Amino acid sequence: MSWLPKSPKARRRLWVVAAAAPVLALAVGLSLWAMQDSVTFFFSPSEVTEQKAPTGRVIRLGGLVETGSVQMHGADVSFAVTDNKATTRVIYRGDLPDLFREGQGVVAQGSFQADRTFHADTVLAKHDERYMPREVSDRLKADGEWRPEGEAPARAPTGSSSL
């Protein structure tokens, strides 16, 4: 007994599928291989390691601009991006967005240099009073650092209770 169908019509369909499947798999594989250099990953400062973000690899770094960290050096601007766990120094050449401020959400796209400073090609800042880049707000929520507008930061329990 053969594993091929007995019907000539069904046998023809099986051969067409058998011939088309490797061609389709090759096309998908080549497409994914060609796009691997255009994928940009998002990291917060506490997630950035030498293995995840090697020197020269283009990534997006997001967090809050640390208060008091913005320094102008001619055409270069340096500032620190923090997620309240770790801080990364960013150097950017060019004009910052009009709404770029200390304490606000920011996403910088660029790469790390050999000295582990982040050189940004693009800096994105919030565009109105309630907006924060989605990646930044998701990371802050996951880390328990998210504070909706007007709320004070959550305090850790002290361990003593009075009844």
Short mmCIF file of N, CA and C in Angstrom, two decimals:
data_model
loop_
_atom_site.label_atom_id
_atom_site.label_comp_id
_atom_site.label_asym_id
_atom_site.label_seq_id
_atom_site.Cartn_x
_atom_site.Cartn_y
_atom_site.Cartn_z
N MET A 1 0.84 -1.17 0.00
CA MET A 1 0.00 0.00 0.00
C MET A 1 0.89 1.24 0.00
N SER A 2 0.63 2.15 -0.89
CA SER A 2 1.43 3.35 -1.06
C SER A 2 0.88 4.50 -0.22
N TRP A 3 1.74 5.42 0.15
CA TRP A 3 1.29 6.58 0.92
C TRP A 3 0.71 7.66 0.01
N LEU A 4 0.90 7.53 -1.31
CA LEU A 4 0.32 8.48 -2.25
C LEU A 4 -1.17 8.21 -2.42
N PRO A 5 -1.95 9.27 -2.61
CA PRO A 5 -3.38 9.07 -2.84
C PRO A 5 -3.62 8.31 -4.14
N LYS A 6 -4.75 7.62 -4.23
CA LYS A 6 -5.07 6.83 -5.42
C LYS A 6 -5.63 7.70 -6.53
N SER A 7 -6.27 8.78 -6.17
CA SER A 7 -6.88 9.66 -7.15
C SER A 7 -5.79 10.46 -7.88
N PRO A 8 -5.82 10.51 -9.22
CA PRO A 8 -4.82 11.30 -9.95
C PRO A 8 -4.91 12.78 -9.63
N LYS A 9 -6.10 13.27 -9.39
CA LYS A 9 -6.29 14.69 -9.06
C LYS A 9 -5.63 15.03 -7.71
N ALA A 10 -5.85 14.18 -6.72
CA ALA A 10 -5.25 14.39 -5.39
C ALA A 10 -3.74 14.23 -5.45
N ARG A 11 -3.25 13.29 -6.27
CA ARG A 11 -1.82 13.09 -6.41
C ARG A 11 -1.16 14.32 -7.02
N ARG A 12 -1.81 14.94 -8.01
CA ARG A 12 -1.30 16.15 -8.65
C ARG A 12 -1.22 17.31 -7.64
N ARG A 13 -2.25 17.46 -6.83
CA ARG A 13 -2.25 18.51 -5.79
C ARG A 13 -1.10 18.31 -4.81
N LEU A 14 -0.88 17.06 -4.42
CA LEU A 14 0.21 16.76 -3.49
C LEU A 14 1.56 17.14 -4.08
N TRP A 15 1.78 16.86 -5.35
CA TRP A 15 3.05 17.22 -5.99
C TRP A 15 3.20 18.74 -6.10
N VAL A 16 2.12 19.46 -6.36
CA VAL A 16 2.19 20.93 -6.44
C VAL A 16 2.56 21.50 -5.07
N VAL A 17 1.92 21.00 -4.02
CA VAL A 17 2.23 21.47 -2.66
C VAL A 17 3.67 21.11 -2.29
N ALA A 18 4.10 19.90 -2.64
CA ALA A 18 5.45 19.46 -2.32
C ALA A 18 6.50 20.30 -3.07
N ALA A 19 6.18 20.76 -4.26
CA ALA A 19 7.12 21.59 -5.02
C ALA A 19 7.10 23.04 -4.54
N ALA A 20 5.93 23.55 -4.12
CA ALA A 20 5.80 24.95 -3.72
C ALA A 20 6.32 25.20 -2.30
N ALA A 21 6.21 24.25 -1.41
CA ALA A 21 6.60 24.45 0.00
C ALA A 21 8.07 24.83 0.16
N PRO A 22 9.03 24.14 -0.47
CA PRO A 22 10.43 24.55 -0.30
C PRO A 22 10.73 25.93 -0.90
N VAL A 23 10.07 26.25 -2.01
CA VAL A 23 10.28 27.57 -2.62
C VAL A 23 9.76 28.66 -1.68
N LEU A 24 8.59 28.45 -1.10
CA LEU A 24 8.03 29.42 -0.16
C LEU A 24 8.90 29.53 1.09
N ALA A 25 9.36 28.41 1.62
CA ALA A 25 10.23 28.43 2.80
C ALA A 25 11.54 29.18 2.52
N LEU A 26 12.11 28.97 1.34
CA LEU A 26 13.34 29.68 0.96
C LEU A 26 13.09 31.18 0.85
N ALA A 27 11.97 31.57 0.27
CA ALA A 27 11.65 33.00 0.13
C ALA A 27 11.47 33.66 1.50
N VAL A 28 10.78 33.01 2.41
CA VAL A 28 10.58 33.55 3.76
C VAL A 28 11.92 33.63 4.49
N GLY A 29 12.73 32.59 4.39
CA GLY A 29 14.04 32.60 5.05
C GLY A 29 14.94 33.70 4.54
N LEU A 30 14.99 33.89 3.23
CA LEU A 30 15.82 34.96 2.67
C LEU A 30 15.31 36.34 3.07
N SER A 31 13.99 36.52 3.14
CA SER A 31 13.42 37.80 3.56
C SER A 31 13.79 38.12 5.00
N LEU A 32 13.65 37.15 5.87
CA LEU A 32 14.01 37.37 7.28
C LEU A 32 15.50 37.63 7.45
N TRP A 33 16.33 36.93 6.71
CA TRP A 33 17.77 37.15 6.80
C TRP A 33 18.14 38.55 6.31
N ALA A 34 17.47 39.03 5.26
CA ALA A 34 17.77 40.36 4.73
C ALA A 34 17.32 41.47 5.68
N MET A 35 16.28 41.22 6.46
CA MET A 35 15.75 42.25 7.36
C MET A 35 16.42 42.29 8.72
N GLN A 36 17.29 41.35 9.03
CA GLN A 36 17.85 41.30 10.38
C GLN A 36 18.65 42.54 10.75
N ASP A 37 19.24 43.23 9.79
CA ASP A 37 20.01 44.44 10.09
C ASP A 37 19.12 45.67 10.28
N SER A 38 17.87 45.60 9.83
CA SER A 38 17.00 46.76 9.95
C SER A 38 16.12 46.72 11.20
N VAL A 39 16.23 45.68 12.01
CA VAL A 39 15.46 45.57 13.24
C VAL A 39 16.13 46.41 14.31
N THR A 40 15.35 47.23 15.00
CA THR A 40 15.87 48.07 16.07
C THR A 40 15.21 47.66 17.37
N PHE A 41 16.01 47.22 18.35
CA PHE A 41 15.48 46.78 19.62
C PHE A 41 15.44 47.95 20.60
N PHE A 42 14.48 47.88 21.56
CA PHE A 42 14.32 48.90 22.58
C PHE A 42 14.83 48.35 23.90
N PHE A 43 15.62 49.19 24.60
CA PHE A 43 16.15 48.83 25.91
C PHE A 43 15.99 50.01 26.86
N SER A 44 15.83 49.70 28.14
CA SER A 44 15.92 50.72 29.17
C SER A 44 17.35 50.68 29.70
N PRO A 45 17.80 51.71 30.40
CA PRO A 45 19.20 51.73 30.88
C PRO A 45 19.59 50.53 31.76
N SER A 46 18.66 49.99 32.53
CA SER A 46 19.02 48.85 33.38
C SER A 46 19.11 47.55 32.59
N GLU A 47 18.57 47.51 31.39
CA GLU A 47 18.62 46.30 30.56
C GLU A 47 19.82 46.25 29.62
N VAL A 48 20.50 47.36 29.46
CA VAL A 48 21.59 47.43 28.50
C VAL A 48 22.82 46.73 29.06
N THR A 49 23.28 45.71 28.33
CA THR A 49 24.51 45.01 28.68
C THR A 49 25.36 44.91 27.43
N GLU A 50 26.60 44.53 27.59
CA GLU A 50 27.51 44.37 26.46
C GLU A 50 27.01 43.30 25.50
N GLN A 51 26.36 42.27 26.03
CA GLN A 51 25.86 41.19 25.18
C GLN A 51 24.60 41.61 24.41
N LYS A 52 23.68 42.31 25.07
CA LYS A 52 22.44 42.70 24.41
C LYS A 52 22.63 43.86 23.44
N ALA A 53 23.51 44.78 23.77
CA ALA A 53 23.74 45.97 22.94
C ALA A 53 25.24 46.14 22.72
N PRO A 54 25.81 45.35 21.82
CA PRO A 54 27.25 45.47 21.58
C PRO A 54 27.60 46.79 20.89
N THR A 55 28.86 47.13 20.92
CA THR A 55 29.35 48.36 20.30
C THR A 55 28.97 48.38 18.82
N GLY A 56 28.39 49.51 18.39
CA GLY A 56 28.06 49.69 16.98
C GLY A 56 26.69 49.22 16.56
N ARG A 57 25.98 48.45 17.38
CA ARG A 57 24.64 47.97 17.02
C ARG A 57 23.61 49.06 17.30
N VAL A 58 22.77 49.35 16.32
CA VAL A 58 21.76 50.40 16.47
C VAL A 58 20.61 49.87 17.34
N ILE A 59 20.31 50.61 18.42
CA ILE A 59 19.21 50.28 19.33
C ILE A 59 18.47 51.55 19.67
N ARG A 60 17.36 51.38 20.38
CA ARG A 60 16.64 52.51 20.97
C ARG A 60 16.78 52.41 22.47
N LEU A 61 17.15 53.52 23.08
CA LEU A 61 17.34 53.61 24.53
C LEU A 61 16.28 54.56 25.06
N GLY A 62 15.48 54.10 26.00
CA GLY A 62 14.40 54.95 26.51
C GLY A 62 14.37 55.03 28.00
N GLY A 63 13.86 56.13 28.49
CA GLY A 63 13.72 56.36 29.92
C GLY A 63 13.39 57.80 30.16
N LEU A 64 13.75 58.29 31.33
CA LEU A 64 13.51 59.68 31.71
C LEU A 64 14.83 60.43 31.67
N VAL A 65 14.77 61.68 31.23
CA VAL A 65 15.97 62.53 31.24
C VAL A 65 16.24 62.90 32.69
N GLU A 66 17.42 62.55 33.16
CA GLU A 66 17.77 62.79 34.56
C GLU A 66 17.88 64.29 34.83
N THR A 67 17.31 64.72 35.93
CA THR A 67 17.33 66.13 36.30
C THR A 67 18.75 66.59 36.57
N GLY A 68 19.14 67.71 35.97
CA GLY A 68 20.46 68.29 36.16
C GLY A 68 21.55 67.67 35.29
N SER A 69 21.18 66.83 34.36
CA SER A 69 22.20 66.12 33.57
C SER A 69 22.44 66.72 32.19
N VAL A 70 21.60 67.63 31.74
CA VAL A 70 21.74 68.17 30.39
C VAL A 70 22.88 69.18 30.35
N GLN A 71 23.84 68.94 29.43
CA GLN A 71 24.99 69.83 29.27
C GLN A 71 25.17 70.10 27.79
N MET A 72 25.36 71.37 27.44
CA MET A 72 25.60 71.77 26.05
C MET A 72 27.09 71.97 25.84
N HIS A 73 27.61 71.39 24.76
CA HIS A 73 29.01 71.53 24.38
C HIS A 73 29.06 71.93 22.91
N GLY A 74 28.79 73.19 22.62
CA GLY A 74 28.73 73.63 21.22
C GLY A 74 27.53 73.00 20.53
N ALA A 75 27.77 72.24 19.47
CA ALA A 75 26.69 71.57 18.75
C ALA A 75 26.29 70.26 19.42
N ASP A 76 27.12 69.76 20.34
CA ASP A 76 26.81 68.50 21.03
C ASP A 76 26.03 68.77 22.31
N VAL A 77 25.13 67.86 22.60
CA VAL A 77 24.36 67.90 23.84
C VAL A 77 24.55 66.56 24.51
N SER A 78 24.86 66.58 25.80
CA SER A 78 24.95 65.33 26.53
C SER A 78 23.95 65.37 27.68
N PHE A 79 23.35 64.22 27.93
CA PHE A 79 22.38 64.10 29.01
C PHE A 79 22.34 62.65 29.46
N ALA A 80 21.73 62.42 30.61
CA ALA A 80 21.64 61.07 31.15
C ALA A 80 20.20 60.59 31.05
N VAL A 81 20.03 59.34 30.62
CA VAL A 81 18.72 58.70 30.57
C VAL A 81 18.68 57.68 31.70
N THR A 82 17.61 57.72 32.49
CA THR A 82 17.51 56.82 33.64
C THR A 82 16.16 56.12 33.66
N ASP A 83 16.14 54.96 34.29
CA ASP A 83 14.88 54.27 34.58
C ASP A 83 14.75 54.07 36.09
N ASN A 84 15.45 54.88 36.85
CA ASN A 84 15.50 54.87 38.31
C ASN A 84 16.19 53.62 38.88
N LYS A 85 16.77 52.80 38.01
CA LYS A 85 17.60 51.67 38.44
C LYS A 85 19.02 51.85 37.95
N ALA A 86 19.15 52.35 36.73
CA ALA A 86 20.46 52.57 36.12
C ALA A 86 20.39 53.83 35.27
N THR A 87 21.56 54.36 34.95
CA THR A 87 21.66 55.59 34.16
C THR A 87 22.66 55.37 33.04
N THR A 88 22.32 55.90 31.87
CA THR A 88 23.22 55.81 30.72
C THR A 88 23.44 57.21 30.17
N ARG A 89 24.70 57.52 29.90
CA ARG A 89 25.08 58.83 29.34
C ARG A 89 24.83 58.81 27.83
N VAL A 90 24.16 59.85 27.31
CA VAL A 90 23.83 59.96 25.90
C VAL A 90 24.48 61.22 25.35
N ILE A 91 25.08 61.11 24.17
CA ILE A 91 25.64 62.26 23.46
C ILE A 91 24.91 62.38 22.14
N TYR A 92 24.42 63.59 21.87
CA TYR A 92 23.63 63.83 20.66
C TYR A 92 24.14 65.09 19.99
N ARG A 93 24.33 65.03 18.68
CA ARG A 93 24.74 66.20 17.91
C ARG A 93 23.56 66.65 17.07
N GLY A 94 23.14 67.88 17.31
CA GLY A 94 22.01 68.41 16.56
C GLY A 94 21.05 69.15 17.47
N ASP A 95 19.94 69.52 16.89
CA ASP A 95 18.92 70.24 17.64
C ASP A 95 17.99 69.26 18.32
N LEU A 96 17.76 69.48 19.60
CA LEU A 96 16.84 68.64 20.34
C LEU A 96 15.40 69.04 20.03
N PRO A 97 14.45 68.14 20.20
CA PRO A 97 13.04 68.51 20.01
C PRO A 97 12.66 69.65 20.95
N ASP A 98 11.72 70.47 20.52
CA ASP A 98 11.31 71.63 21.33
C ASP A 98 10.81 71.23 22.72
N LEU A 99 10.18 70.08 22.84
CA LEU A 99 9.60 69.67 24.11
C LEU A 99 10.54 68.78 24.94
N PHE A 100 11.80 68.73 24.60
CA PHE A 100 12.79 67.97 25.37
C PHE A 100 13.04 68.70 26.68
N ARG A 101 12.83 68.01 27.80
CA ARG A 101 13.03 68.61 29.13
C ARG A 101 13.56 67.57 30.10
N GLU A 102 14.18 68.05 31.16
CA GLU A 102 14.63 67.16 32.23
C GLU A 102 13.41 66.59 32.94
N GLY A 103 13.49 65.32 33.32
CA GLY A 103 12.39 64.67 34.02
C GLY A 103 11.31 64.13 33.11
N GLN A 104 11.42 64.31 31.81
CA GLN A 104 10.41 63.85 30.86
C GLN A 104 10.89 62.60 30.13
N GLY A 105 9.95 61.89 29.53
CA GLY A 105 10.26 60.68 28.78
C GLY A 105 10.96 60.99 27.48
N VAL A 106 11.91 60.13 27.12
CA VAL A 106 12.68 60.32 25.90
C VAL A 106 13.08 58.95 25.35
N VAL A 107 13.16 58.87 24.02
CA VAL A 107 13.69 57.69 23.35
C VAL A 107 14.78 58.18 22.42
N ALA A 108 15.99 57.63 22.57
CA ALA A 108 17.14 57.99 21.73
C ALA A 108 17.53 56.79 20.90
N GLN A 109 17.69 56.99 19.60
CA GLN A 109 18.13 55.91 18.73
C GLN A 109 19.55 56.16 18.31
N GLY A 110 20.41 55.15 18.47
CA GLY A 110 21.81 55.28 18.13
C GLY A 110 22.55 54.02 18.51
N SER A 111 23.83 54.17 18.86
CA SER A 111 24.63 52.99 19.21
C SER A 111 25.64 53.34 20.28
N PHE A 112 26.11 52.30 20.97
CA PHE A 112 27.15 52.47 21.98
C PHE A 112 28.52 52.50 21.31
N GLN A 113 29.40 53.31 21.86
CA GLN A 113 30.78 53.37 21.40
C GLN A 113 31.62 52.45 22.29
N ALA A 114 32.89 52.35 21.99
CA ALA A 114 33.78 51.45 22.75
C ALA A 114 33.86 51.83 24.23
N ASP A 115 33.71 53.13 24.56
CA ASP A 115 33.76 53.56 25.96
C ASP A 115 32.40 53.45 26.65
N ARG A 116 31.41 52.81 25.99
CA ARG A 116 30.06 52.58 26.49
C ARG A 116 29.25 53.85 26.69
N THR A 117 29.59 54.93 25.99
CA THR A 117 28.71 56.09 25.91
C THR A 117 27.79 55.87 24.72
N PHE A 118 26.58 56.33 24.84
CA PHE A 118 25.58 56.12 23.79
C PHE A 118 25.56 57.35 22.90
N HIS A 119 25.86 57.18 21.63
CA HIS A 119 25.82 58.27 20.65
C HIS A 119 24.52 58.16 19.87
N ALA A 120 23.65 59.13 20.06
CA ALA A 120 22.32 59.10 19.46
C ALA A 120 22.31 59.80 18.11
N ASP A 121 21.58 59.21 17.16
CA ASP A 121 21.35 59.85 15.87
C ASP A 121 20.01 60.58 15.87
N THR A 122 19.07 60.08 16.65
CA THR A 122 17.72 60.64 16.73
C THR A 122 17.29 60.68 18.18
N VAL A 123 16.63 61.77 18.58
CA VAL A 123 16.07 61.89 19.92
C VAL A 123 14.59 62.24 19.76
N LEU A 124 13.74 61.44 20.39
CA LEU A 124 12.30 61.66 20.36
C LEU A 124 11.84 62.03 21.76
N ALA A 125 11.00 63.07 21.85
CA ALA A 125 10.51 63.51 23.15
C ALA A 125 8.99 63.52 23.12
N LYS A 126 8.40 63.69 24.29
CA LYS A 126 6.95 63.72 24.39
C LYS A 126 6.38 64.88 23.59
N HIS A 127 5.11 64.76 23.17
CA HIS A 127 4.53 65.81 22.35
C HIS A 127 3.39 66.55 23.00
N ASP A 128 2.90 66.13 24.14
CA ASP A 128 1.94 66.92 24.90
C ASP A 128 2.08 66.58 26.37
N GLU A 129 1.24 67.13 27.20
CA GLU A 129 1.42 67.01 28.64
C GLU A 129 1.22 65.60 29.17
N ARG A 130 0.44 64.77 28.50
CA ARG A 130 0.18 63.44 29.03
C ARG A 130 0.92 62.34 28.28
N TYR A 131 1.58 62.66 27.21
CA TYR A 131 2.21 61.63 26.38
C TYR A 131 3.59 61.24 26.89
N MET A 132 3.86 59.96 26.83
CA MET A 132 5.20 59.43 27.07
C MET A 132 5.35 58.29 26.08
N PRO A 133 6.51 58.11 25.48
CA PRO A 133 6.67 56.99 24.54
C PRO A 133 6.19 55.68 25.18
N ARG A 134 5.45 54.90 24.39
CA ARG A 134 4.83 53.68 24.90
C ARG A 134 5.83 52.73 25.53
N GLU A 135 7.01 52.59 24.90
CA GLU A 135 8.01 51.68 25.43
C GLU A 135 8.47 52.12 26.81
N VAL A 136 8.63 53.44 26.97
CA VAL A 136 9.09 53.98 28.26
C VAL A 136 8.03 53.76 29.33
N SER A 137 6.76 54.08 29.02
CA SER A 137 5.71 53.90 30.02
C SER A 137 5.53 52.43 30.38
N ASP A 138 5.65 51.53 29.41
CA ASP A 138 5.53 50.10 29.69
C ASP A 138 6.64 49.64 30.63
N ARG A 139 7.87 50.10 30.41
CA ARG A 139 8.99 49.69 31.28
C ARG A 139 8.80 50.26 32.68
N LEU A 140 8.36 51.52 32.78
CA LEU A 140 8.16 52.12 34.09
C LEU A 140 7.05 51.40 34.85
N LYS A 141 5.97 51.02 34.14
CA LYS A 141 4.88 50.27 34.79
C LYS A 141 5.39 48.91 35.26
N ALA A 142 6.17 48.23 34.43
CA ALA A 142 6.69 46.91 34.79
C ALA A 142 7.63 46.98 36.00
N ASP A 143 8.36 48.08 36.11
CA ASP A 143 9.30 48.25 37.22
C ASP A 143 8.65 48.85 38.46
N GLY A 144 7.36 49.19 38.39
CA GLY A 144 6.67 49.78 39.53
C GLY A 144 6.99 51.24 39.75
N GLU A 145 7.57 51.90 38.74
CA GLU A 145 7.95 53.31 38.87
C GLU A 145 6.93 54.25 38.26
N TRP A 146 5.88 53.73 37.64
CA TRP A 146 4.90 54.55 36.94
C TRP A 146 4.07 55.33 37.95
N ARG A 147 3.95 56.63 37.72
CA ARG A 147 3.13 57.49 38.56
C ARG A 147 2.19 58.27 37.65
N PRO A 148 0.91 57.95 37.68
CA PRO A 148 -0.03 58.75 36.90
C PRO A 148 0.03 60.19 37.34
N GLU A 149 -0.41 61.07 36.48
CA GLU A 149 -0.32 62.51 36.72
C GLU A 149 -0.93 62.89 38.06
N GLY A 150 -0.18 63.61 38.89
CA GLY A 150 -0.68 64.12 40.16
C GLY A 150 -0.51 63.17 41.32
N GLU A 151 -0.02 61.97 41.11
CA GLU A 151 0.16 61.02 42.20
C GLU A 151 1.57 61.07 42.74
N ALA A 152 1.68 60.90 44.04
CA ALA A 152 3.00 60.84 44.67
C ALA A 152 3.57 59.44 44.48
N PRO A 153 4.89 59.30 44.51
CA PRO A 153 5.47 57.96 44.37
C PRO A 153 5.00 57.05 45.50
N ALA A 154 4.84 55.78 45.19
CA ALA A 154 4.41 54.81 46.20
C ALA A 154 5.52 54.60 47.22
N ARG A 155 5.13 54.51 48.46
CA ARG A 155 6.11 54.31 49.53
C ARG A 155 6.14 52.83 49.91
N ALA A 156 7.33 52.36 50.24
CA ALA A 156 7.48 50.96 50.68
C ALA A 156 6.96 50.82 52.10
N PRO A 157 6.35 49.71 52.41
CA PRO A 157 5.87 49.51 53.79
C PRO A 157 7.04 49.49 54.77
N THR A 158 6.81 50.03 55.95
CA THR A 158 7.87 50.14 56.95
C THR A 158 8.00 48.90 57.81
N GLY A 159 7.01 48.03 57.79
CA GLY A 159 7.10 46.80 58.59
C GLY A 159 6.38 46.89 59.91
N SER A 160 6.06 48.09 60.39
CA SER A 160 5.33 48.20 61.65
C SER A 160 3.91 48.62 61.35
N SER A 161 2.99 48.08 62.10
CA SER A 161 1.59 48.44 61.90
C SER A 161 0.96 48.70 63.27
N SER A 162 0.04 49.61 63.26
CA SER A 162 -0.65 49.91 64.51
C SER A 162 -2.11 49.53 64.34
N LEU A 163 -2.61 48.73 65.25
CA LEU A 163 -4.00 48.30 65.20
C LEU A 163 -4.78 48.86 66.31
#
